[in-house]
XYZ file of C-alpha atoms in Angstrom:
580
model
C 151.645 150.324 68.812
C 153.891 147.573 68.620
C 153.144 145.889 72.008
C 152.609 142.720 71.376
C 155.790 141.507 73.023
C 155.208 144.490 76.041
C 155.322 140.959 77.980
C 157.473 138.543 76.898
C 156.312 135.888 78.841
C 153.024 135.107 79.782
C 150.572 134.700 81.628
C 152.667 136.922 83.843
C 154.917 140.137 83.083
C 158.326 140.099 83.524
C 157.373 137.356 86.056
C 155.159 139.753 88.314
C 151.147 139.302 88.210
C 151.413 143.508 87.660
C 153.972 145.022 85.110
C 156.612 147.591 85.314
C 155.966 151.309 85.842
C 159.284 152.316 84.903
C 161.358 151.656 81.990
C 164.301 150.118 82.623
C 166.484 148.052 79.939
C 164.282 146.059 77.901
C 161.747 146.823 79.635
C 159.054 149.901 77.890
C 156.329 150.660 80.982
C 153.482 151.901 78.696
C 153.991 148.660 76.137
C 153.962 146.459 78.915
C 150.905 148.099 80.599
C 149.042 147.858 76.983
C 149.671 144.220 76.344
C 148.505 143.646 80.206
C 145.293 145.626 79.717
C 144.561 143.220 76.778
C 144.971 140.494 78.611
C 142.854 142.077 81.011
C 139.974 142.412 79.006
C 140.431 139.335 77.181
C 139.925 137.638 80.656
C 136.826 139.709 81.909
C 135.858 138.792 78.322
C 136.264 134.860 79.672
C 134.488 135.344 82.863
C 131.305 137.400 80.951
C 131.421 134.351 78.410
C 131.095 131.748 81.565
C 128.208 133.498 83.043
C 126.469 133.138 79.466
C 126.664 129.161 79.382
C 125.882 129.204 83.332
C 122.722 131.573 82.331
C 121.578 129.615 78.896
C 121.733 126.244 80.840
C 119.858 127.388 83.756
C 117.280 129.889 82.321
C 117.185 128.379 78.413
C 116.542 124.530 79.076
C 113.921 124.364 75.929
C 116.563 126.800 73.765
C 119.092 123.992 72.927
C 120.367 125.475 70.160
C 121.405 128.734 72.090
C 122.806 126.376 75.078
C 125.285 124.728 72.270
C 126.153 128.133 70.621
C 127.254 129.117 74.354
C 129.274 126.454 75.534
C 130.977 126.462 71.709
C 131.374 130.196 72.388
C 133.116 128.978 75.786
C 135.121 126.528 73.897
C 136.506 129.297 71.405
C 137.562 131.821 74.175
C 139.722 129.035 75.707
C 141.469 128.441 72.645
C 141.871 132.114 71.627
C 143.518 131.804 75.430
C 146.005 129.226 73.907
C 146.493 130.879 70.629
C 147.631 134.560 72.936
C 150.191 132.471 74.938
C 151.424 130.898 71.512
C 151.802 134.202 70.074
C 153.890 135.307 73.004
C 156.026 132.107 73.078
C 156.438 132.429 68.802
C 157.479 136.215 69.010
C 154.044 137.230 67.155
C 155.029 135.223 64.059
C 153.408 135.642 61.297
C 151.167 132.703 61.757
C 150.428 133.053 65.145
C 149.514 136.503 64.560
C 146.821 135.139 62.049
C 145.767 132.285 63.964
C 144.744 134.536 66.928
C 142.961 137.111 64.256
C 141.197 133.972 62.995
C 139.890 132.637 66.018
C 139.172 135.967 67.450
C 136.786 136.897 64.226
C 135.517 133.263 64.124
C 134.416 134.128 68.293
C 132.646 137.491 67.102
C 131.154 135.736 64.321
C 129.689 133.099 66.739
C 127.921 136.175 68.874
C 126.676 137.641 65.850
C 124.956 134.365 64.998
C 123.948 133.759 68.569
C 122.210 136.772 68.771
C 120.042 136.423 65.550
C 119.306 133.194 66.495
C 117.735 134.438 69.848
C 115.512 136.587 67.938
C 113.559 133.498 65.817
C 111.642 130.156 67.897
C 113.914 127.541 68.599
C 111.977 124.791 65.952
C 112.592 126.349 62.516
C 111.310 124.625 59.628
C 113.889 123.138 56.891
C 114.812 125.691 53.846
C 112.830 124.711 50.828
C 115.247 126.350 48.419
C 117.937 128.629 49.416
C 118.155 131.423 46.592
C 120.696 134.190 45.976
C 119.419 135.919 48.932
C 120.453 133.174 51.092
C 123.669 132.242 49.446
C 124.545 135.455 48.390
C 125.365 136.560 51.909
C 126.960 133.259 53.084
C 129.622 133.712 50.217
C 130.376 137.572 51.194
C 130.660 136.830 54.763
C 133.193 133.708 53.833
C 134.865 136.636 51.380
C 135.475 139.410 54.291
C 136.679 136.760 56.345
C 139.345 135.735 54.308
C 140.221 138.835 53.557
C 140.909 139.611 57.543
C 143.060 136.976 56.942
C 144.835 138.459 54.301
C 145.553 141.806 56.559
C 146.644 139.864 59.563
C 149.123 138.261 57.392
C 150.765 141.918 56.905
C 150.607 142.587 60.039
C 152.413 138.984 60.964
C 155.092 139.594 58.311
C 155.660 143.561 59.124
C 155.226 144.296 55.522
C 152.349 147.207 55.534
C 154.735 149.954 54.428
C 156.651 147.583 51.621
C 155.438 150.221 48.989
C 155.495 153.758 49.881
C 152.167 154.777 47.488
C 148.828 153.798 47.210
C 146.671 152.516 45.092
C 149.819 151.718 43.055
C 152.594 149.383 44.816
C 155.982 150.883 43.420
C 154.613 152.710 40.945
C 152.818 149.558 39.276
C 149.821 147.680 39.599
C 151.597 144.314 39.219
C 154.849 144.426 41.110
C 157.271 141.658 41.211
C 155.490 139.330 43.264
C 158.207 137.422 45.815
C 158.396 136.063 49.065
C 158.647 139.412 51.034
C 156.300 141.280 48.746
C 153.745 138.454 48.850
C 151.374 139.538 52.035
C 151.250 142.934 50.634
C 150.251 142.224 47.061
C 148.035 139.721 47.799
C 146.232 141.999 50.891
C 145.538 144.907 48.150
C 144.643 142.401 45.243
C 142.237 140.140 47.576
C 140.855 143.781 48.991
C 139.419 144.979 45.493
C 138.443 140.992 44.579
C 136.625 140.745 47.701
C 134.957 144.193 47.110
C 133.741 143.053 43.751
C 132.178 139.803 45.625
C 130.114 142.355 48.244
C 129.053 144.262 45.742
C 127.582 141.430 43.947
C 125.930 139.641 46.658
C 124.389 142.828 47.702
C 122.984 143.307 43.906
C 122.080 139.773 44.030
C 119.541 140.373 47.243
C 118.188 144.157 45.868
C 117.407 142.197 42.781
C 115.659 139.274 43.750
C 112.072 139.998 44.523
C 111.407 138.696 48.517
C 114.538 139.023 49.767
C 114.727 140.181 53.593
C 114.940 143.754 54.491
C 117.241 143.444 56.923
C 119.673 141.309 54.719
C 119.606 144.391 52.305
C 120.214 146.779 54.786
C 122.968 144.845 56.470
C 125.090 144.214 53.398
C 124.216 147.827 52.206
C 125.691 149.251 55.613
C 128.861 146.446 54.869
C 129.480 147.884 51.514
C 129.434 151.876 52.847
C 131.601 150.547 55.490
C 134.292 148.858 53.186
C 134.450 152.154 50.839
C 135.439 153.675 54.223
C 138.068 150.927 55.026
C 140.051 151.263 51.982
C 140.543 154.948 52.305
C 141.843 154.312 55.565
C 144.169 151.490 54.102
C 145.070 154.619 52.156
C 145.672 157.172 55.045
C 148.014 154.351 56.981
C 150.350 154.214 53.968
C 150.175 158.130 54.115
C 150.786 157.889 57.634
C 153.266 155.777 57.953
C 150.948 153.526 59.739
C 150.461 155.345 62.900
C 148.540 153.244 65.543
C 145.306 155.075 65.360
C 144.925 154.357 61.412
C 145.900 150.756 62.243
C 143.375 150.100 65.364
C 140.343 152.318 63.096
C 141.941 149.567 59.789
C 141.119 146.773 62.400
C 137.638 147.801 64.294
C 136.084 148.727 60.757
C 137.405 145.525 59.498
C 136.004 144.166 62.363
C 132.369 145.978 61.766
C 132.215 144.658 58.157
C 132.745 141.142 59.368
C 129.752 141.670 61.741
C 127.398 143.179 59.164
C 127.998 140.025 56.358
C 127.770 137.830 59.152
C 124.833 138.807 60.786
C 123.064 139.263 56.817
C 124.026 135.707 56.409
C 122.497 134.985 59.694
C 119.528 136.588 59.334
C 119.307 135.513 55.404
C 119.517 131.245 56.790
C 117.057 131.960 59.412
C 114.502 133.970 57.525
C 114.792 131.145 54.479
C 113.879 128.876 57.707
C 110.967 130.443 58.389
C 109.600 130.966 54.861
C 110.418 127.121 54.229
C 109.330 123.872 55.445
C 110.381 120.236 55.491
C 111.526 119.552 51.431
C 108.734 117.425 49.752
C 109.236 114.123 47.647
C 112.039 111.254 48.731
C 112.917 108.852 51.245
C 113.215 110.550 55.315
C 116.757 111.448 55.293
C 116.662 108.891 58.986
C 115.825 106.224 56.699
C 118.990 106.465 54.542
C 121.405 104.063 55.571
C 125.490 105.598 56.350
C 126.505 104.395 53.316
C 123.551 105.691 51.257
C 124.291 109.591 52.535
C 128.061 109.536 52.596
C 127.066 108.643 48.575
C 124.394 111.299 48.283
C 126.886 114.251 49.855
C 129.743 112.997 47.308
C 127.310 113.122 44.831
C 126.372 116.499 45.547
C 129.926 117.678 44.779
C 130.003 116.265 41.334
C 132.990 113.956 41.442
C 133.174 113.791 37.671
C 133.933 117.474 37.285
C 136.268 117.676 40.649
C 138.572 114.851 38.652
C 138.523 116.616 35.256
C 139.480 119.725 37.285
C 142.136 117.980 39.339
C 143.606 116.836 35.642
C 144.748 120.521 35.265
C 146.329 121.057 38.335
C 149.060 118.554 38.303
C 150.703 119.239 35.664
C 150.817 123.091 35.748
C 152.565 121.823 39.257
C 155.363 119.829 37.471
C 155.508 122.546 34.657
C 156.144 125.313 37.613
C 158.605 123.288 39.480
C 160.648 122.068 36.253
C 160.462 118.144 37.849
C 158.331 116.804 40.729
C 157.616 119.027 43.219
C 157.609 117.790 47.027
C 154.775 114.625 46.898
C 153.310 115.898 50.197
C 152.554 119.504 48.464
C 151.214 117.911 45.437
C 149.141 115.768 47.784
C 148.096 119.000 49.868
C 147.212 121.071 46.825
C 144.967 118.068 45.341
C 143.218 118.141 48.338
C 142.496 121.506 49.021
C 141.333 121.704 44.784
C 139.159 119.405 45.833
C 137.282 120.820 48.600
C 137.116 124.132 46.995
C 135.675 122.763 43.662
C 133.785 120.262 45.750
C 132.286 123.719 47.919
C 131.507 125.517 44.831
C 129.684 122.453 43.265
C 127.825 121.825 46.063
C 126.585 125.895 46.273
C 125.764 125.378 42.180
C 123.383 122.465 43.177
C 121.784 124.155 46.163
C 120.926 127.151 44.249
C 120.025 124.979 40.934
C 117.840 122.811 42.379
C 114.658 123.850 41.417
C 115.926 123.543 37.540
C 117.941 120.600 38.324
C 114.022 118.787 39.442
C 112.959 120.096 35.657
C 116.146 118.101 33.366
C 115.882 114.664 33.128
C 119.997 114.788 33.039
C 119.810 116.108 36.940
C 116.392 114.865 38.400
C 118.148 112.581 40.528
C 120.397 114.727 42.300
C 120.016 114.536 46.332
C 118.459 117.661 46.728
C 116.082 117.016 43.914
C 115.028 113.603 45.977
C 115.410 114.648 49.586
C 117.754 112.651 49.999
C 119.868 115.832 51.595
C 118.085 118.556 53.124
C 118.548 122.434 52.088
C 119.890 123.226 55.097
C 122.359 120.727 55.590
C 123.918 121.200 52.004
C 124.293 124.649 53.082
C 126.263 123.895 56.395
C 128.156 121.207 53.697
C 129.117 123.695 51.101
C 130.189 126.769 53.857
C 132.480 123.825 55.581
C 133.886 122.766 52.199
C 134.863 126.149 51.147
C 136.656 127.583 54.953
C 138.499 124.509 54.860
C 139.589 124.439 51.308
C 140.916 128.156 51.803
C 142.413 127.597 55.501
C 144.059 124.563 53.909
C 145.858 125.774 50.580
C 146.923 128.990 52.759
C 148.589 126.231 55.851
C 150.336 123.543 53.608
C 150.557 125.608 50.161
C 150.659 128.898 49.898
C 148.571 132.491 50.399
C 148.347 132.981 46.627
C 146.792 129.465 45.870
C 144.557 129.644 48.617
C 143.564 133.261 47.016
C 142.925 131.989 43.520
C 140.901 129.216 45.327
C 138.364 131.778 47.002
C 138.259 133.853 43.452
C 137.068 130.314 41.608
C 134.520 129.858 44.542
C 133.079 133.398 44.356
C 133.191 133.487 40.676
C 131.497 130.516 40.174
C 128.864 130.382 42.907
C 128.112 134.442 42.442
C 128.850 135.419 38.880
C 128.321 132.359 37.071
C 125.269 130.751 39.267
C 123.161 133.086 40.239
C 123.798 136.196 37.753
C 124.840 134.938 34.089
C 123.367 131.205 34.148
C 119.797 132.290 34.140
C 120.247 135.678 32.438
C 122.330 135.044 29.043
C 123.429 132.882 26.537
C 126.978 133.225 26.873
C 126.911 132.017 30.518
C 129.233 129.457 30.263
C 131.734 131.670 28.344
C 132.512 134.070 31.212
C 131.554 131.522 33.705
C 134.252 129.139 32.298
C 136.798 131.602 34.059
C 135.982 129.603 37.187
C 137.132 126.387 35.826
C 140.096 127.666 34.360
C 141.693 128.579 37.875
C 143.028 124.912 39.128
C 146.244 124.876 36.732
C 146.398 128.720 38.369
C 146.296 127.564 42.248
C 148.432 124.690 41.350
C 151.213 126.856 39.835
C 150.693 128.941 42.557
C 151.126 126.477 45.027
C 154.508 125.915 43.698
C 155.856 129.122 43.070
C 153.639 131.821 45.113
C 153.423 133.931 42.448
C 151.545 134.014 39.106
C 153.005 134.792 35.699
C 152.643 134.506 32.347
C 152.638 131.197 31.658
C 150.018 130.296 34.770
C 147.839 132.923 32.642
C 148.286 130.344 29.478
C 147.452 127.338 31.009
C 144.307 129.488 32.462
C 143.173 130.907 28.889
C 144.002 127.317 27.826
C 141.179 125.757 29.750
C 138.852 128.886 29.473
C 138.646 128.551 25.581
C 138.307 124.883 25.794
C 134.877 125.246 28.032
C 132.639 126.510 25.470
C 133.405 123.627 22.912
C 133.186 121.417 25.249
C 130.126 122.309 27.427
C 128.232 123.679 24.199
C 128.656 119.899 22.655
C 126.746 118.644 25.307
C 124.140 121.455 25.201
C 123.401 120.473 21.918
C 122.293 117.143 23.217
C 120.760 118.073 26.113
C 119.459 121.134 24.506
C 115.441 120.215 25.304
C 116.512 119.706 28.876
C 117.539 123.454 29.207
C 114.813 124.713 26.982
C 112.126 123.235 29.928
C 114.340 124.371 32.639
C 114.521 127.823 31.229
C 117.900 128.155 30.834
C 119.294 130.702 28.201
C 121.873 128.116 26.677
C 123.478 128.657 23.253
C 121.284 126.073 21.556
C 118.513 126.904 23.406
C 118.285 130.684 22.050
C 120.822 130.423 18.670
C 119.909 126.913 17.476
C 122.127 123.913 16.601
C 123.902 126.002 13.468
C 125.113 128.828 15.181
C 126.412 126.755 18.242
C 128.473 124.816 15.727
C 129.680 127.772 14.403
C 130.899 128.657 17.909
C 132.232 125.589 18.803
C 134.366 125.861 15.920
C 135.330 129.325 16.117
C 136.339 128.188 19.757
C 137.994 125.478 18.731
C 140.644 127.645 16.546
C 141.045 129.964 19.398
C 142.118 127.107 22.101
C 144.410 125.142 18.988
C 146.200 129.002 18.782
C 146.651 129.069 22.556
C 147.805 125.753 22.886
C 150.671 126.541 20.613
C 150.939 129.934 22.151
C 151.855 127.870 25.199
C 154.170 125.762 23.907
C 156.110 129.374 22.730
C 156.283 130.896 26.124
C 156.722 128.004 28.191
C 159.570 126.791 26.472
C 157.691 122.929 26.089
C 159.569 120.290 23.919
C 158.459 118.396 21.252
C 156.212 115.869 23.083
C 153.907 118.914 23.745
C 153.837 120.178 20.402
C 153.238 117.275 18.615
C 150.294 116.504 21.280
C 149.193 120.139 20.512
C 149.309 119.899 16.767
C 147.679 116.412 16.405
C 145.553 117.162 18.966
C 144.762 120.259 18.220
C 144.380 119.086 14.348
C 141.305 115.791 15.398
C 139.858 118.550 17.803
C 139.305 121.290 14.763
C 138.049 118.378 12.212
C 135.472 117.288 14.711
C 134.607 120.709 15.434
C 134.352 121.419 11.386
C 132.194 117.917 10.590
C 129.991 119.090 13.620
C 128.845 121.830 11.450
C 127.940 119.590 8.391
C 126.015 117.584 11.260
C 123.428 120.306 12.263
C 122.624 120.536 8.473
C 121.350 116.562 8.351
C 120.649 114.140 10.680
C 123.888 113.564 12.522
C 123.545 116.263 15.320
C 123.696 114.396 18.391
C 125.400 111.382 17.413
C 128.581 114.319 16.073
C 127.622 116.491 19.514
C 128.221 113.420 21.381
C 131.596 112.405 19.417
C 132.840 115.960 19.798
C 132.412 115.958 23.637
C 133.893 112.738 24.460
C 136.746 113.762 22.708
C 137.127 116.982 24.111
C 137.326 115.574 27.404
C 140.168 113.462 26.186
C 141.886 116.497 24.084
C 142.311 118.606 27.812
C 143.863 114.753 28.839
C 145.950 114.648 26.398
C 147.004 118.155 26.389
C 147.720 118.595 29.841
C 149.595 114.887 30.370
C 151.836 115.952 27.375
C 152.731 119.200 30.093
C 153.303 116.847 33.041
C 155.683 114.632 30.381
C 157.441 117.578 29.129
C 157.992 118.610 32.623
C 159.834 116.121 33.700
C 162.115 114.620 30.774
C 165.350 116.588 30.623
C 166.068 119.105 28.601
């Protein structure tokens, strides 16, 4: 209803403990009286949250875990305190707006978990592998949260009736994206991205064969609930957003968030159960500091973070036609990091019981024990909120959006549905990958484009050369793992054949690039001589599966392919910056 300034100073109204009856001036009775009442409640809400820690501590002395969750619940309705009185000083600004969303959702989510947690024994045993029917949920629950995010940012920026129609925004399905239109776009893009991610976790549970009831149910009831949401996102644009479609818009918003969070709560605690202290390895309390510091950066595969990261700064100088600010390069290199670093660690968690069958992976900390289940879990879920919350505070909405669709692609579609299921895994699951030149164009510009869609296809059809080379060398590793790879189910020939049909398609993009973008001629001759070693290796590897050279040429071509995407993308960063 447009209250949220009905006081304009707080904690009083209009500097009286009870507000106006009458309007007078600036002063509107019934929007002061509304934004009172929520303070109201948000205060009985305080006191009923300080008679649950006074009630845990006294009554629940051998429930520790449900005395922390308390006092943390405590802890969050202070802050939400802080966050209202910030939103009143700020005007409701945009961020303050989200802020308070955020920390209000994060409170619920808290007395979703405390709740299932009350249901199990406080000692738990340790998750012996966590499945897609535990990570599934965790992922969809991290989804719907962002996506609150997303409509709070609307709300902040007072942009919900920007376009007049619905499912169309002006009549298009890609409008210009710019600053005013950004909330909008990005609200309706990330709603039918996030739906997508639901509907996959929930397929991911139904399928697997043990999965909780009650974790099908939940995500089942989360799905029928978000169908319902977006034809009310429909009916406010109809409406002109009148205040009952907006308050339904937030309480079913807020119901999906309970249902993926209590799925994901129920999905951890019944792997608990199930489990039991991992097997095999040194006790985790006799690693040293330095020893699991080393096994939790291992467990976000450094290697592949930096070859990732290689992408990202360039597409940054190629958006910003020079150096962009340092401290936004810095910030966008940082949140890349934690997001590929949160998807990597999700791939090992879920992989570990093939990783323990390739002599390539066998040492990996969860393969040891050197990290437990559960705590890579709590590891991965950090990574990921922070790499979002981060990019969308010191970058922009759109990078941290393309962040959460790399996450979700490459932990849902990728890990636990193509990997395991068909040869041409690593084809589609390459899209994943391909997004850090994305979020760091995006970080620059806010919006995404055509060239931002090059430097993507760029990387995508440089995967499956690259990762199919070292298939062919590992290829005995993945035949005892059970993994459907290329080589493992078409042989060495027809691999090469791919590799090298592959090859032509990312030499063709790569000058494709250089024709949109406008690059100079440091690019294109990196392109064409690049491009020109990259198809000759790719053609010899052919002759190579024919004699004895397979592995030794395998090997050559995927050392050099890693130096190709080097080469390719510091030529960018070069042509970025000289003038024209």
């Amino acid at each position: 209803t447009d209250s949220g300034m009905g006081c304009p100073d707080w904690p009083l109204c209009y500097g009286e403990i009870i507000p106006p009856t009458t309007d007078s001036g600036d002063v509107i009775a019934y929007k002061a009286w509304l934004e009172w009442i929520h303070r109201a409640i948000a205060a009985v809400i305080g006191l009923i949250v300080l008679a649950v820690v006074a009630l845990a501590l006294r009554n629940l002395k051998d429930r520790r875990s449900l005395q922390g969750a308390s006092i943390a619940l405590l802890a969050l309705v202070l802050f939400q305190a802080w966050l209202g009185r910030q939103t009143v000083l700020e005007s409701n600004s945009g961020a303050s707006v989200t802020a308070h969303l955020a920390s209000a959702m994060a409170f619920v989510g808290l007395q979703v978990w405390v709740l299932a947690r009350s249901g199990y024994a406080e000692t738990l045993g340790g998750i012996r592998r966590a499945s897609g029917s535990v990570v599934a949920p965790i992922v969809a629950a991290g989804a719907i949260y962002a996506l609150l995010l997303f409509g709070s940012n609307v709300t902040g920026t007072d942009t919900g009736l920007l376009y007049p129609d619905w499912p169309l925004m002006g009549g298009t399905l890609f409008p210009p994206i710019t600053e005013l239109s950004t909330p909008m776009i990005l609200h309706r893009y990330a709603t039918a991205i996030v739906a997508l991610i639901l509907i996959s976790a929930l397929w991911i549970v139904r399928r697997e064969k043990g999965s909780p009831a009650r974790v099908r149910q939940l995500l089942t009831y989360a799905a029928a609930v978000f169908a319902v949401q977006c034809v009310i996102g429909a009916v406010q644009i109809f409406t002109k957003l009148a205040p009952w479609t907006q308050t339904l818009h937030v309480a079913l918003a807020t119901v999906i968030w309970i249902l993926t969070v209590g799925a994901a709560s129920i999905a951890l605690l019944e792997g608990r159960v199930a489990g039991g202290s991992s097997p095999g390895g040194p006790k985790r309390s006799e690693l040293t500091l330095r020893e699991t510091i080393f096994a939790y950066v291992a467990l976000t595969k450094p290697r592949i973070v930096e070859l990732l990261l290689i992408t990202t700064v360039p597409a940054m100088l190629l958006a910003a036609h020079g150096f962009p600010p340092l401290t936004l390069i810095a910030a966008t290199l940082v949140g890349g990091t934690l997001s590929a670093a949160s998807a990597n660690v999700f791939n090992c968690i879920i992989d570990a019981d093939i990783d323990a069958k390739m002599a390539r992976t066998a040492a990996r900390p969860l393969v040891t024990g050197r990290i437990s289940i559960g705590a890579a879990l709590l590891f991965a879920s950090i990574l990921g909120v922070a790499s979002f919350l981060f990019l969308a505070f010191t970058t922009t909405m759109m990078a941290a959006f393309v962040s959460l669709l790399a996450i979700a692609f490459y932990v849902l579609i990728y890990t636990l549905i193509l990997k395991r299921s068909t040869p041409q895994n690593i084809v589609i699951g390459g899209a994943a990958g391909a997004l850090p030149p994305v979020i760091g164009w995006a970080a620059v510009t806010g919006d995404i484009s055509l060239v931002p869609v090059l430097l993507f296809a760029l990387v995508f059809y440089w995967t499956p050369p690259h990762f199919w080379a070292l298939a062919l060398r590992i290829g005995p590793d993945y035949a005892a793992a059970g993994v459907p790879m290329l080589p493992v189910t078409a042989g060495p020939a027809e691999t090469a054949r791919q590799i090298w049909l592959y090859t032509i398609l990312l030499v063709v993009m790569s000058l494709m690039l250089w024709v949109v973008a406008g690059m100079g001629l440091v690019y294109l001759g990196a392109a064409i001589v690049g491009g020109g070693i990259f198809l000759l290796r790719a053609w010899r590897l052919r002759s190579d599966v024919l004699g004895d050279g397979l592995l030794r040429g395998a090997t050559r071509l995927y050392r050099y392919s890693i130096s190709y995407l080097t080469l390719i993308f510091a030529a960018i960063a070069i042509d970025s910056i000289l003038p024209r």
